[in-house]
Every structure is written in C-alpha cells, then in structure tokens.
CSV table of C-alpha atoms and ligand atoms in Angstrom, one decimal:
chain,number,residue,atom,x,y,z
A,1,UNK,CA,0.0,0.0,0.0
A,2,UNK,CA,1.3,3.4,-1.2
A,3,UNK,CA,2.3,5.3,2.2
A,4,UNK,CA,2.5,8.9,3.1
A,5,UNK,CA,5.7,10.3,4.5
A,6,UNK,CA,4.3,12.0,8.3
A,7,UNK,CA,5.8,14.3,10.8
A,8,UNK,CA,4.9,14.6,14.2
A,9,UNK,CA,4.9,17.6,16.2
A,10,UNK,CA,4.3,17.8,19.7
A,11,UNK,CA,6.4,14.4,21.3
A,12,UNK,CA,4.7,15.1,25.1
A,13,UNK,CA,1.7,12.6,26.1
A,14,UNK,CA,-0.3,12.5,23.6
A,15,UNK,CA,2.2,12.7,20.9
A,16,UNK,CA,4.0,9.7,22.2
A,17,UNK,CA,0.0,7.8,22.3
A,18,UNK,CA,0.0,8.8,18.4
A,19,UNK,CA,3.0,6.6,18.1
A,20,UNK,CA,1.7,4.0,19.6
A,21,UNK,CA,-1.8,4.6,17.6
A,22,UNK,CA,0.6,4.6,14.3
A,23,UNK,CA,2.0,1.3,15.8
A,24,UNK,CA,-1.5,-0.5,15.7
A,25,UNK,CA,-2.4,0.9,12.0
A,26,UNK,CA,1.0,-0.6,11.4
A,27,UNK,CA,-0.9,-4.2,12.2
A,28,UNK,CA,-2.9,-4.2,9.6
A,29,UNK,CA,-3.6,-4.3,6.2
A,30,UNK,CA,-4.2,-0.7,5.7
A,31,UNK,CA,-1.1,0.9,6.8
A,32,UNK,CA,-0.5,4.3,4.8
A,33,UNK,CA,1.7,5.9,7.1
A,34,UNK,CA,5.4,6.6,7.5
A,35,UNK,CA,6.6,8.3,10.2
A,36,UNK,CA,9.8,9.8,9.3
A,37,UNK,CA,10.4,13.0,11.5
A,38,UNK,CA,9.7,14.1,15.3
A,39,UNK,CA,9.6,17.9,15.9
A,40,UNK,CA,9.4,19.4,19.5
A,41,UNK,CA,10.9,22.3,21.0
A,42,UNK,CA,12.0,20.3,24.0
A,43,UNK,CA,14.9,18.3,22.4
A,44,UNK,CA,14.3,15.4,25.0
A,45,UNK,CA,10.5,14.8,24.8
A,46,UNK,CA,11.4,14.0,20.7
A,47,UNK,CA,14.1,11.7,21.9
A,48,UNK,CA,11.8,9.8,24.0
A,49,UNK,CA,9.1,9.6,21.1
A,50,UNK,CA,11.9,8.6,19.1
A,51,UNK,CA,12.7,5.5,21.7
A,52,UNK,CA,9.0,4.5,21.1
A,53,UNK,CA,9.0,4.8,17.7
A,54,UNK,CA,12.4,3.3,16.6
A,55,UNK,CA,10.6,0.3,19.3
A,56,UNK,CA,7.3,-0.1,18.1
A,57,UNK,CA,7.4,0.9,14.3
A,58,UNK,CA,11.2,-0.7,13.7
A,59,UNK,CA,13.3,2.8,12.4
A,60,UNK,CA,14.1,6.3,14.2
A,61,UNK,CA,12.7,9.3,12.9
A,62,UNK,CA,14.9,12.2,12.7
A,63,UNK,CA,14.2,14.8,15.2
A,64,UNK,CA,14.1,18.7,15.2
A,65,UNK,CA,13.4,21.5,17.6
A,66,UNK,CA,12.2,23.4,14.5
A,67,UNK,CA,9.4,22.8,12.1
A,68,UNK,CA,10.9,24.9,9.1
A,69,UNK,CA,13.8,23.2,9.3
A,70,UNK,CA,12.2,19.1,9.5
A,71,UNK,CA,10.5,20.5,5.9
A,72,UNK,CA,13.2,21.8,4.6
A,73,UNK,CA,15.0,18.5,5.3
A,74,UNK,CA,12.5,15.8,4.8
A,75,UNK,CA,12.4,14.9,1.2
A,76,UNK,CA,8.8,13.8,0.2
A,77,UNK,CA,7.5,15.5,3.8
A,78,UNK,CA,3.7,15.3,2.8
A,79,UNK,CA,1.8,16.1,6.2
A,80,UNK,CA,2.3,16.8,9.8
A,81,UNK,CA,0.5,15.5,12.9
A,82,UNK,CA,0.0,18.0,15.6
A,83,UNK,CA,-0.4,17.4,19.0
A,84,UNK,CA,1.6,20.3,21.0
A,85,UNK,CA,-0.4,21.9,23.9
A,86,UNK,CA,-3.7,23.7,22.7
A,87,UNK,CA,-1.7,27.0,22.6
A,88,UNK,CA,0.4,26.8,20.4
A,89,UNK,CA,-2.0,24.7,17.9
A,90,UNK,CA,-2.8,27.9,15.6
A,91,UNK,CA,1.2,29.2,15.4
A,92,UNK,CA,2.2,25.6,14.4
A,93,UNK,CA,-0.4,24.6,11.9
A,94,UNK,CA,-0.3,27.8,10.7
A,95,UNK,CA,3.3,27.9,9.8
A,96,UNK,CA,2.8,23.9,8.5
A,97,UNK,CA,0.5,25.2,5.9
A,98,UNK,CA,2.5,28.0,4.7
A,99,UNK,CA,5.2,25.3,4.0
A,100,UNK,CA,2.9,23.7,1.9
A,101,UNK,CA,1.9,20.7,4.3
A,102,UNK,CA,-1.5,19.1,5.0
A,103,UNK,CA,-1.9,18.9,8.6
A,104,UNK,CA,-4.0,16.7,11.1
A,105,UNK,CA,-4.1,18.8,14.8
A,106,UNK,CA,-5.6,17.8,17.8
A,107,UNK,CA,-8.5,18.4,19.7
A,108,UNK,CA,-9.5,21.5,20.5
A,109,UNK,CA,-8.7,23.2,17.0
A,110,UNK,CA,-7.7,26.0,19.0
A,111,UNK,CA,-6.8,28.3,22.1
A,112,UNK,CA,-9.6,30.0,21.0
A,113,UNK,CA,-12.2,31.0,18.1
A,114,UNK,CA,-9.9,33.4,16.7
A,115,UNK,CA,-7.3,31.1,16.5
A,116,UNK,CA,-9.5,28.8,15.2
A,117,UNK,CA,-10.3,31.4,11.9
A,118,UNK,CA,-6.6,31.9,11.7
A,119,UNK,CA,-5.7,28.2,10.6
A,120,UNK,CA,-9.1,28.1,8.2
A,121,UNK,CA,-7.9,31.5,6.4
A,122,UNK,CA,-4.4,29.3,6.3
A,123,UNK,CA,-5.7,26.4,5.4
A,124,UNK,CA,-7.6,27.7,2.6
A,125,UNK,CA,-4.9,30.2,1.4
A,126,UNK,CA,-2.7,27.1,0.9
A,127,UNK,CA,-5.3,24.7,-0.7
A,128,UNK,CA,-4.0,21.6,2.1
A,129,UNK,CA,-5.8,19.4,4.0
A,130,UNK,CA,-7.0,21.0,7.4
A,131,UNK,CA,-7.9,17.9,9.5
A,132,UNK,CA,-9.4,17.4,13.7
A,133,UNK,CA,-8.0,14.7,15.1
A,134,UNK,CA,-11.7,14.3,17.4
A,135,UNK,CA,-11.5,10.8,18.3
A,136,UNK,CA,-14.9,10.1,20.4
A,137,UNK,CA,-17.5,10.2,17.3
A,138,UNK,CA,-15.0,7.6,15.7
A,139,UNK,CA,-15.8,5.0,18.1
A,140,UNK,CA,-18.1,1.7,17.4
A,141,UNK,CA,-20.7,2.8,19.7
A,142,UNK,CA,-21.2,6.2,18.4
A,143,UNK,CA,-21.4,5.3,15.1
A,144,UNK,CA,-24.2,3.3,15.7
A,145,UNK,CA,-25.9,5.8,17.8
A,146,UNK,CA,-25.8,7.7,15.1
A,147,UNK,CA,-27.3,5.0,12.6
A,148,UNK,CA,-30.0,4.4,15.1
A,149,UNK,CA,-31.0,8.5,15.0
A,150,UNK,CA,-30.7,8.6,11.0
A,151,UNK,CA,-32.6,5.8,10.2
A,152,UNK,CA,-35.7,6.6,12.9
A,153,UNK,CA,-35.3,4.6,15.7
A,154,UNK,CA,-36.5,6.9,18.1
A,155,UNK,CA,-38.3,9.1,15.8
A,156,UNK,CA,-37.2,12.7,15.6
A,157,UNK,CA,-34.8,14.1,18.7
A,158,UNK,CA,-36.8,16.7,20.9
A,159,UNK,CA,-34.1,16.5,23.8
A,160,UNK,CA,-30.6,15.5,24.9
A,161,UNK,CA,-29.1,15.3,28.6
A,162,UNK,CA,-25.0,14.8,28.5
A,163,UNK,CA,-24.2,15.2,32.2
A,164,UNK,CA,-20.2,14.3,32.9
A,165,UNK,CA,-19.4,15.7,36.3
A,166,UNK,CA,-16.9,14.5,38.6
A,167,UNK,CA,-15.8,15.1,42.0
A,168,UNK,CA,-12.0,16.3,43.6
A,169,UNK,CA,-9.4,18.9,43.2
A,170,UNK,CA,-6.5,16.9,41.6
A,171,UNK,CA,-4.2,18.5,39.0
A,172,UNK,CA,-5.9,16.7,35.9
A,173,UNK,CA,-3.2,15.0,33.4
A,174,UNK,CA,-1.2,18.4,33.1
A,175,UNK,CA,-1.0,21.8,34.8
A,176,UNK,CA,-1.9,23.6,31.6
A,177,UNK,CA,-5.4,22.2,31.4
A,178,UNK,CA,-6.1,24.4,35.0
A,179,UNK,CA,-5.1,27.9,33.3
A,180,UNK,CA,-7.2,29.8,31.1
A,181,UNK,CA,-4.7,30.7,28.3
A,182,UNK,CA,-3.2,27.4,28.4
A,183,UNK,CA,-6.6,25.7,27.4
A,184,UNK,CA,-8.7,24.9,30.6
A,185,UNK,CA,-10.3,21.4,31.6
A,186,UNK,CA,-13.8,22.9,29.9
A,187,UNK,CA,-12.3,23.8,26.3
A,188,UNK,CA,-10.1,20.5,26.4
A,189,UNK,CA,-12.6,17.8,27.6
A,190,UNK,CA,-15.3,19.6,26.5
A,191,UNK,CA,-14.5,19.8,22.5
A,192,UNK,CA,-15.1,15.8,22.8
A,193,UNK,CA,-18.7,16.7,24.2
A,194,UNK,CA,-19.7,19.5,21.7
A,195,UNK,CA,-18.5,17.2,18.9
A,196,UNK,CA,-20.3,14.2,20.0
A,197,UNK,CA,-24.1,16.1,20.5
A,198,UNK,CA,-23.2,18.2,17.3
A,199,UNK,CA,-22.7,14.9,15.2
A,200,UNK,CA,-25.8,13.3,16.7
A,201,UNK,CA,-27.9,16.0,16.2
A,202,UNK,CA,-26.9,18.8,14.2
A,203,UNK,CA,-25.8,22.4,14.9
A,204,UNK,CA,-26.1,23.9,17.8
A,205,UNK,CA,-28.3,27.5,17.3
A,206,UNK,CA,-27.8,29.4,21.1
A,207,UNK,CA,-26.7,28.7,24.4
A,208,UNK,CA,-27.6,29.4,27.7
A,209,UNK,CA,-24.1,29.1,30.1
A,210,UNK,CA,-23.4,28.9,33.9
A,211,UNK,CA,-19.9,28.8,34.5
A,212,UNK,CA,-17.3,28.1,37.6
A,213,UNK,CA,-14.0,27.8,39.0
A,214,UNK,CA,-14.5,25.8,42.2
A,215,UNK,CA,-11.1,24.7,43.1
A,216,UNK,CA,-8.7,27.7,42.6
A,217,UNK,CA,-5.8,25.5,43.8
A,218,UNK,CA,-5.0,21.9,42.6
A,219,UNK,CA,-2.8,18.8,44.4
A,220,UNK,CA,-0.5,16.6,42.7
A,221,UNK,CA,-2.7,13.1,42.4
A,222,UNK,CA,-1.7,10.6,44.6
A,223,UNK,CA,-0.2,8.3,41.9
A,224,UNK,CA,0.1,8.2,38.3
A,225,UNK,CA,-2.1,6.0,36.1
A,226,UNK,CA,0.3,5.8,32.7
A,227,UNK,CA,2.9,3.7,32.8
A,228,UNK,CA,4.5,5.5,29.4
A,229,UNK,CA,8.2,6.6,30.7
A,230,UNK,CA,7.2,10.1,29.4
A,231,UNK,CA,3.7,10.3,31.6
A,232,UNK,CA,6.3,9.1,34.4
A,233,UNK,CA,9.2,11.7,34.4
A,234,UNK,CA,6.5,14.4,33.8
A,235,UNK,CA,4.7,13.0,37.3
A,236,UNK,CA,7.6,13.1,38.9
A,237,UNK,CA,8.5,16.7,37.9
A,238,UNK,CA,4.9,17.9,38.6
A,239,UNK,CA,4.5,20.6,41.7
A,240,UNK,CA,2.5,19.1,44.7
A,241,UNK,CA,0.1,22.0,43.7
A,242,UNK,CA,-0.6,24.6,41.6
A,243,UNK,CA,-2.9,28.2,41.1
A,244,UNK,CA,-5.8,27.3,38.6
A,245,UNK,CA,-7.8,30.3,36.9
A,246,UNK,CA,-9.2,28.2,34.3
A,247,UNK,CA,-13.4,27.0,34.8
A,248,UNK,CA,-13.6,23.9,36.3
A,249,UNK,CA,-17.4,23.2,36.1
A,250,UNK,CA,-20.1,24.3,34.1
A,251,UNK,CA,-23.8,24.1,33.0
A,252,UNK,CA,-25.9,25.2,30.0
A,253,UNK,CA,-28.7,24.4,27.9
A,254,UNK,CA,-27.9,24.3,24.0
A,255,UNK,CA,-31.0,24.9,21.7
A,256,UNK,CA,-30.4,23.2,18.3
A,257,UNK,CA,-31.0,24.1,15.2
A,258,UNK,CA,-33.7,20.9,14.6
A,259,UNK,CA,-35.4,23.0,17.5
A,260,UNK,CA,-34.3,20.0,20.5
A,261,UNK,CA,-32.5,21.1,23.6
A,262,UNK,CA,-29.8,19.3,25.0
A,263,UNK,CA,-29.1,20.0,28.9
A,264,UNK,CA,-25.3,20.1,29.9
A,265,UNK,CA,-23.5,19.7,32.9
A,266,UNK,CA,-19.4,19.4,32.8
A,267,UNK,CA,-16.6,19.7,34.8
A,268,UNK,CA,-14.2,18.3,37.5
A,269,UNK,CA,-14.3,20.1,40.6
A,270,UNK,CA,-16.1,20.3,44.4
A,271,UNK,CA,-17.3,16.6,46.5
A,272,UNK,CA,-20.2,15.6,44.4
A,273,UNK,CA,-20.5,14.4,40.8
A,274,UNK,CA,-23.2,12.7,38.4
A,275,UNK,CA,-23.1,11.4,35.5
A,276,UNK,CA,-25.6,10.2,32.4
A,277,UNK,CA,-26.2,10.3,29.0
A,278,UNK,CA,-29.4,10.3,26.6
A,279,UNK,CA,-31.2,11.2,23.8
A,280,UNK,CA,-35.0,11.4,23.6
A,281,UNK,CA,-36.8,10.8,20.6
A,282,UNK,CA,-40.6,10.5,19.7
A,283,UNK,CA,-40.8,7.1,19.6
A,284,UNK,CA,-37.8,5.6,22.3
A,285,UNK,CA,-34.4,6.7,23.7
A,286,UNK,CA,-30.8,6.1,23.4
A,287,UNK,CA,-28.9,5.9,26.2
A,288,UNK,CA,-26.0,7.2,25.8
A,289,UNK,CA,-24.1,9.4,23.0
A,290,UNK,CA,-21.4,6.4,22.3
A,291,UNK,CA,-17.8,7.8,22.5
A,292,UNK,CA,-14.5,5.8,23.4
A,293,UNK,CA,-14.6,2.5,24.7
A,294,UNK,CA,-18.6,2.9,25.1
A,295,UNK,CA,-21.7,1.4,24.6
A,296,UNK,CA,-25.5,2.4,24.3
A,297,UNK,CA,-28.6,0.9,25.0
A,298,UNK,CA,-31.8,1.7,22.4
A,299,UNK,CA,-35.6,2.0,24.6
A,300,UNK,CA,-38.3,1.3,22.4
A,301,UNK,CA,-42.1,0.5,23.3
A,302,UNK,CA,-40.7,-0.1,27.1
A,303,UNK,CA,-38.6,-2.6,26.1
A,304,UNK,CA,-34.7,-1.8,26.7
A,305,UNK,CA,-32.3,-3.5,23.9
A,306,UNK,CA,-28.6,-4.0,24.9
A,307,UNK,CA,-25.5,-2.7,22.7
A,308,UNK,CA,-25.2,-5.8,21.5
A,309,UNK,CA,-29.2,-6.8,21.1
A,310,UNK,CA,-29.0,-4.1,18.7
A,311,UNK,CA,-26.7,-4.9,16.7
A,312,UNK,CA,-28.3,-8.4,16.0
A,313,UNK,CA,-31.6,-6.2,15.5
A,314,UNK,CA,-29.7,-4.0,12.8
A,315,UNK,CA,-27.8,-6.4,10.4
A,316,UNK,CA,-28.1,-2.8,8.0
A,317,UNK,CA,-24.9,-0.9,10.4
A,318,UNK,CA,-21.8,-1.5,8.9
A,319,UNK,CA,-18.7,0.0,9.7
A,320,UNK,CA,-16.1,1.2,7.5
A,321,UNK,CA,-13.6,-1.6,6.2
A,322,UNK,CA,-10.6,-0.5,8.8
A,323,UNK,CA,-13.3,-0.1,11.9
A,324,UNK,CA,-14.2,-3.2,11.2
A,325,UNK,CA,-11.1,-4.6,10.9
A,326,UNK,CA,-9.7,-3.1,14.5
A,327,UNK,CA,-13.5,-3.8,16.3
A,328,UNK,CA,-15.0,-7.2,14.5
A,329,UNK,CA,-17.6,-7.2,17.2
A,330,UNK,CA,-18.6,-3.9,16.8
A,331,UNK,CA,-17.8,-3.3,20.1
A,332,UNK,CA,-14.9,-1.5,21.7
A,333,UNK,CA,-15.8,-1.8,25.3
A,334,UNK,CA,-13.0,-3.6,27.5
A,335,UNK,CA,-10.6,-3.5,24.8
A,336,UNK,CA,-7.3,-1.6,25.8
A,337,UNK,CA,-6.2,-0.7,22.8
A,338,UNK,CA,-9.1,1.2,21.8
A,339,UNK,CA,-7.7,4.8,22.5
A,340,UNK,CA,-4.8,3.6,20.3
A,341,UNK,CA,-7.3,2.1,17.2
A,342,UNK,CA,-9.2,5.6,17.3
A,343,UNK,CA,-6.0,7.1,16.5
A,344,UNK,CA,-5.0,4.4,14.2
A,345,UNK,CA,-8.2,5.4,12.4
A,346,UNK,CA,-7.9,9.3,12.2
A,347,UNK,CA,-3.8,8.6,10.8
A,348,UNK,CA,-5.6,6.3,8.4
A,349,UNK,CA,-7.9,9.0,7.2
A,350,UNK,CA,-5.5,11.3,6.8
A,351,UNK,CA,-3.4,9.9,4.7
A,352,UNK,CA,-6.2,8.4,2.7
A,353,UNK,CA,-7.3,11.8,2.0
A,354,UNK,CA,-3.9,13.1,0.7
A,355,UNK,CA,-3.1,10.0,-1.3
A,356,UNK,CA,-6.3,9.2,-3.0
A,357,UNK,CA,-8.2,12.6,-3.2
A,358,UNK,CA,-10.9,12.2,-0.1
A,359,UNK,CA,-12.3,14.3,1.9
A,360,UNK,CA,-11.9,14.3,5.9
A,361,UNK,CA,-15.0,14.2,8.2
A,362,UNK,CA,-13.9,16.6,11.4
A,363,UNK,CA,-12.6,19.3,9.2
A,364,UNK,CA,-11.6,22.9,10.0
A,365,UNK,CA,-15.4,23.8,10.3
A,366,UNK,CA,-16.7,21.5,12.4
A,367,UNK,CA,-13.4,21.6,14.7
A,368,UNK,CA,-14.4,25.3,14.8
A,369,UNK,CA,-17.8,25.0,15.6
A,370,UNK,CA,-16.7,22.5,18.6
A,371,UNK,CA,-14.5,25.0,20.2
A,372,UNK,CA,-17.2,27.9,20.1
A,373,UNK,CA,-19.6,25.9,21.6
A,374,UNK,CA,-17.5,25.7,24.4
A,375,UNK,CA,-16.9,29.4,24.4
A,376,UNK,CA,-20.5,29.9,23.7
A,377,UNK,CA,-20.9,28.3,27.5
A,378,UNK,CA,-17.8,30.5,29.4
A,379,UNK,CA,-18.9,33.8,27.3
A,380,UNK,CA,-22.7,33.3,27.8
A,381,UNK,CA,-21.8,33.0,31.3
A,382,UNK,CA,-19.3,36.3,31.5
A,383,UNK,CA,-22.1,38.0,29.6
A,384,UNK,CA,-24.9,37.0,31.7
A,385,UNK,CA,-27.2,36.4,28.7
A,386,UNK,CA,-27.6,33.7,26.2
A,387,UNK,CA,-25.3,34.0,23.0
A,388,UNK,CA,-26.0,33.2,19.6
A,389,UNK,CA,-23.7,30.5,18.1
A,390,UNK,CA,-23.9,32.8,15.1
A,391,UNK,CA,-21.8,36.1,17.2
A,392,UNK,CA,-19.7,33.6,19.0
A,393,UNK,CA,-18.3,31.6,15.7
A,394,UNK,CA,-18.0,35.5,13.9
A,395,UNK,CA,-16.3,36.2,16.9
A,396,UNK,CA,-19.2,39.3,18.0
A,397,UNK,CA,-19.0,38.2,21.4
A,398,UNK,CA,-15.6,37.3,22.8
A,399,UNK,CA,-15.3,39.2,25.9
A,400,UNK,CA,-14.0,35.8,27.7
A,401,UNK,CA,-11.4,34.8,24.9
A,402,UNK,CA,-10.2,38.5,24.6
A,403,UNK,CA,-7.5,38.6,27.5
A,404,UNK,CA,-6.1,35.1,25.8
A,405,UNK,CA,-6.2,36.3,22.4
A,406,UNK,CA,-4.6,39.4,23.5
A,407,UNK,CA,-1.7,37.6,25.6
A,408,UNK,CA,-1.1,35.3,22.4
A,409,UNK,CA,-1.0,38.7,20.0
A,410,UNK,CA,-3.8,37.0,17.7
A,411,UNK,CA,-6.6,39.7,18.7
B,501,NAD,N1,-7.9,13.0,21.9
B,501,NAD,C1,-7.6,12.7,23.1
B,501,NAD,O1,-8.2,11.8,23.7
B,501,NAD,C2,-6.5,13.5,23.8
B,501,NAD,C3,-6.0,13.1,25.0
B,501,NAD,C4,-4.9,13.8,25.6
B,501,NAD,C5,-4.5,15.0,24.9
B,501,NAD,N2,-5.1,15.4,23.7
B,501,NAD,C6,-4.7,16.6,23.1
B,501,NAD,O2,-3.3,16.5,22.6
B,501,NAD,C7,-2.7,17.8,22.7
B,501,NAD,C8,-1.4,17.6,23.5
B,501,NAD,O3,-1.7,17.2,24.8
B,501,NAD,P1,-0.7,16.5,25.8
B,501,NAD,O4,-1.4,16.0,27.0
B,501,NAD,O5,0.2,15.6,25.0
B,501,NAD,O6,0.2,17.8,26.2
B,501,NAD,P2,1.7,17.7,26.7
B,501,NAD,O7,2.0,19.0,27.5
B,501,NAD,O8,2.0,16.4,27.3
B,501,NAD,O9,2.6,17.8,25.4
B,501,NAD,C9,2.8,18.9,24.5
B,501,NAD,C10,4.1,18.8,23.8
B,501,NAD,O10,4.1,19.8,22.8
B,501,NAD,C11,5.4,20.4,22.8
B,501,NAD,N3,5.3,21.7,22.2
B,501,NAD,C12,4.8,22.8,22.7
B,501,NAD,N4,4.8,23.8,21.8
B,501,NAD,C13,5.5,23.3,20.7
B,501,NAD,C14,5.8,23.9,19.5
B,501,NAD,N5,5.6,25.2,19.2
B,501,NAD,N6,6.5,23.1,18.6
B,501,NAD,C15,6.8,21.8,18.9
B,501,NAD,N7,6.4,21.2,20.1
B,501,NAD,C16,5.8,22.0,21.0
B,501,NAD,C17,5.8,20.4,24.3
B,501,NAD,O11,7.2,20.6,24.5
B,501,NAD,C18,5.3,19.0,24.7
B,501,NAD,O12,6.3,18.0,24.5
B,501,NAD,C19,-3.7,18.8,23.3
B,501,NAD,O13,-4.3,19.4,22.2
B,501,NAD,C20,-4.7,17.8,24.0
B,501,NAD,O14,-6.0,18.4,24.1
B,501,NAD,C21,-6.1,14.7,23.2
C-alpha cells in the first residue's frame, strides 16, 4: 500500500499515544503511514518519542526543535501531525500550511475562536488538507448511535441530557489544562462533548451558560495511572500544587438548530458528581451518546435493547472496512487498545485523503464549531445572557477569549 511520509509535532503525552496509535495501523492491512520525523521544541521529549518509535514501528525518525527546518530536510514530507499543547495549535499549523503541508491537529482546533479562523484562512490560502483529530464520534458505539437517530429509531430528537461531572481537586493530566490561556479542563474535555451532541444532532443554534471555577488551587494526584516513561518523568516533575484560573465546572442548555435542547452539565471540581447520557426521541431513547470504549442501550415501546441486542436487531450498520477490521464485534468496550485504534483510524484518514483525493469528516469547520460551543458556554456566562452560536463563531461576542487572544497577539 502506497504510504505517506508523516511528521509529528508535539512528542509530550499524547504525541508519544499517536506513536503507539501509528503502531496498531502498522498491524494491519491498511497501513498508509510513515513516520519519518519528530519535531518538539523540548529536544528530550522528541528523543523519548523517538525510543518509542524506533521500538514499536522498527526505524528512528529524525528529530528537530524546529518545524521549518524538519521541511526543509524531509524529502517527500507530505503532512504533519499536531499534537503540542492547545496554545500553540494555531502558530504551528499555521506555519505547517504556509510550508505547503497538510496537517491533522488535535483536539481543541484552537486556544480559541480566533485562533480557530486563523488556521481556516491558512488552510484555505494554501489549498491543504485541514484535518481534527476528534477521536470520540469515531468509536463503534457512536457510530451506531448515530445510525439508530438517522434511520428513525426513536423518531425525531426533541431533547438531549449529556451530564459528565466529577468530583476532587486533583491536578488533571497536566498543569496547563487548570489555566485559562493554556486551554482549561472545559475547552479541552469539553470539545469531545460539543463534537459528539453536534454529530448526533446537528448544529447547535444558542446557548444558555453557567460557569465556575470551584477549586482555585490543585494537588499533585496521589499516583500516576500511565505507565508511558514520558507520563512518568512528567509526574515526577509535577509541583505538589498549583494556582488554577481556568473554569472547572459548568452548565448550560444548548437549543439546536432541529429545534431539540440538550441540557449540559461538565466539569471536575467540588465533592459531588453525576453522570448520564441520553437522547429522547418521539418514539424511544438512546442511552447514551457512544464515545470511546462505550456502549448504548436503544428504549423502544418499554422494552430496553442492549448494545449488543441491537446490533443483532440492525444487520443494515456496517462499519467502515478499517473499523471493522480493528473492532470485529462492533464493540470496543473492555478492549485496551481502543484509545490507540481511534488514533489508528484518524492517521488512516488522513493519509487516505492526501493520497487518494478524499475528503476528511472533522474538518476545519466543524473543529471550529466545537470550540465555540465551548466558548459559547464561558462567554454566555461572562455576559450574563444567552449568546447566539452565530456572534460567538463570527467572533461578535468574545469578551472571555479577549485577554487570551490578546496575551497570544492574535486579537
Ligand atoms: N484525543 C484525546 O483523547 C486527547 C488526549 C490527551 C490530549 N489530547 C490533546 O493533545 C494535545 C497535547 O496534549 P498533551 O497532553 O500531549 O500535552 P503535553 O503537554 O503532554 O505535550 C505537549 C508537547 O508539545 C510540545 N510543544 C509545545 N509547543 C510546541 C511547538 N511550538 N512546537 C513543537 N512542540 C511543541 C511540548 O514541549 C510537549 O512535548 C492537546 O491538544 C490535548 O488536548 C487529546
């Protein structure tokens, strides 16, 4: 299979997971990838990466502290993958497509809208590939959510409740994801939400936000759970606490544009937390919105079907060839790899869409649309008043995202 020469940029923790996704694409029969480069201002993070990937994938990438200079230097470069701290997303993507690469970047798009607009304009400009690497909609189960909404199953959506709330003060991952112009726990969790009730049902029309920083300062967790030698040094480096000023827990209701609502309630803070999932339609529920390593349950007539009840029930859901290759049960539940196959997936796509022409599903627009949905929450709630997704995507109302925008000179 022809393969496309990749670069990754950003070799922290999730840049070393995207090696390891790489490794399980590598496993089948639809590898389109080589990895030939590792870029990251940190000269030892890209060492590590390299360790992993000279391990796993069987060669060494070369590694750079500078982008400009891995493209100047990598014959037959065709694409980057970008998975550097949210920050930084729009000044490295941007610069990628002025050198004439097509670019898969992670979730969220960007620090903010602004950035966001910044990398479309760029994107466009150079006439490359602009593509989200949002892995939750990707998984089994919430593809066939999805099938079970667009074929009738429930009838048409009225109402949606996606409640993920938990309870502590712990320093989550990183420090970054506690400060504001860093990319708080809301944007950076919260992107996989938007994308996951904008896929099942549609754009999101206005929003009605509450939002919250209960736990100003954050401890060091008591262990770590990763047993990745980066995740390791970086726990061991990590203060036992740290100032957040980032939102830690919000609420809203989103009116969508098919006229349902969908009632929110996110966030990682305080002693209490709840969580559930459904979707309400006119004739049953869905429990559940699917997303990584989940499953859904489908309520019809009173009767309650199991994930895998309906997929005996629905021999019509198919999967696409490499899904169904990495999940033959069409489940992903309790496998461990499944983070890893989701990223498998989106590498696949990418270079599918460079080699042979296609076009990618989580582009520029709807990464955008993801992140101001988020921001349509924290300004809605700074504004007092709900907020058009129309004035937050034009970027009308910004009055939470200006101080970041203005710190990172893209106002
Ligand atoms: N899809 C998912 O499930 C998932 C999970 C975790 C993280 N992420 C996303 O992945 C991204 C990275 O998160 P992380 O946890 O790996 O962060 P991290 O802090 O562990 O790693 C970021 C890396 O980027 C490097 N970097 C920063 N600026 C750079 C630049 N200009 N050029 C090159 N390298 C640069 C840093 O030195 C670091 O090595 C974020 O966007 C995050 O939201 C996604």
């Amino acid at each position: 299979m022809e393969q496309m020469r990749l670069g990754l940029v950003g070799c922290g923790g999730m840049g070393t997971r995207h090696i390891y996704g790489m490794h399980q694409l590598a496993q089948t029969p639809f590898n389109n990838i080589e990895l030939c480069a590792l870029c990251d201002v940190r000269r030892e993070n890209a060492e590590l990466a390299a360790d992993e990937a000279e391990k796993l994938l069987g060669a060494r990438p070369e590694i750079f502290t500078d982008l400009g200079e891995m493209a100047r230097r990598m014959p037959g470069l065709a694409a980057v993958d970008v998975v550097t701290d949210p920050s930084a997303h729009h000044t490295v993507v941007c610069a990628a497509l002025q050198l004439g690469l097509h670019v898969m970047v992670e979730k969220p798009m960007a620090i903010t809208v602004r950035g966001c607009q910044l990398m479309l304009d760029a994107a466009h400009q150079a006439g490359r590939i602009l593509s989200i690497a949002e892995n939750f909609r990707r998984d089994p189960s919430a593809r066939l959510a999805n099938h079970l909404i667009r074929t009738g199953a429930i009838g048409s959506p009225y109402m949606g409740l996606f409640h993920s709330l938990a309870a502590g003060n712990h320093i989550f991952i990183t420090p970054w994801r506690h400060q504001r112009d860093k990319g708080g726990f809301i944007l950076d969790l919260g992107v996989h939400f938007t994308d996951l009730i904008r896929y099942q049902l549609g754009d999101i029309v206005e929003v009605y936000g509450d939002a919250r920083l209960v736990e100003p300062i954050r401890h060091k967790p008591e262990k770590n759970y990763s047993n990745y030698k980066f995740y390791e040094q970086r726990f061991a480096a990590m203060d036992d606490q740290i100032d957040a000023d980032a939102d830690d827990t919000t609420q809203a209701v989103f009116k969508m544009a098919n006229g349902a609502t969908v009632n929110w309630l996110v966030g990682s803070s305080g002693h209490g937390g709840t969580s559930g999932e459904c979707i309400l339609g006119k004739d049953g529920s869905i429990q559940g919105f699917g997303g990584r390593g989940g499953t859904i349950s489908l309520k019809q007539r009173g009767q309650e079907m199991t994930h895998e009840q309906i997929l005996a029930a629905h021999p019509d859901f198919t999967m696409d060839p490499l899904t169904a290759h990495m999940f033959p049960s069409g489940i992903s539940r309790g496998d461990p790899n499944t983070d890893l196959k989701l990223l498998a997936y989106q590498q696949h796509e990418l270079a599918a869409a460079v080699l042979d022409n296609r076009k990618v599903e989580v582009d520029g627009i709807e990464g955008l649309k993801d992140v101001a949905a988020i921001y349509a929450i924290l300004e809605s709630s700074s504004l007092r008043r709900a907020v058009t997704m129309t004035e937050i995507e034009n970027g009308d109302a910004d009055l939470y995202q200006q101080p970041i925008n203005q710190n990172l000179g893209i106002n």
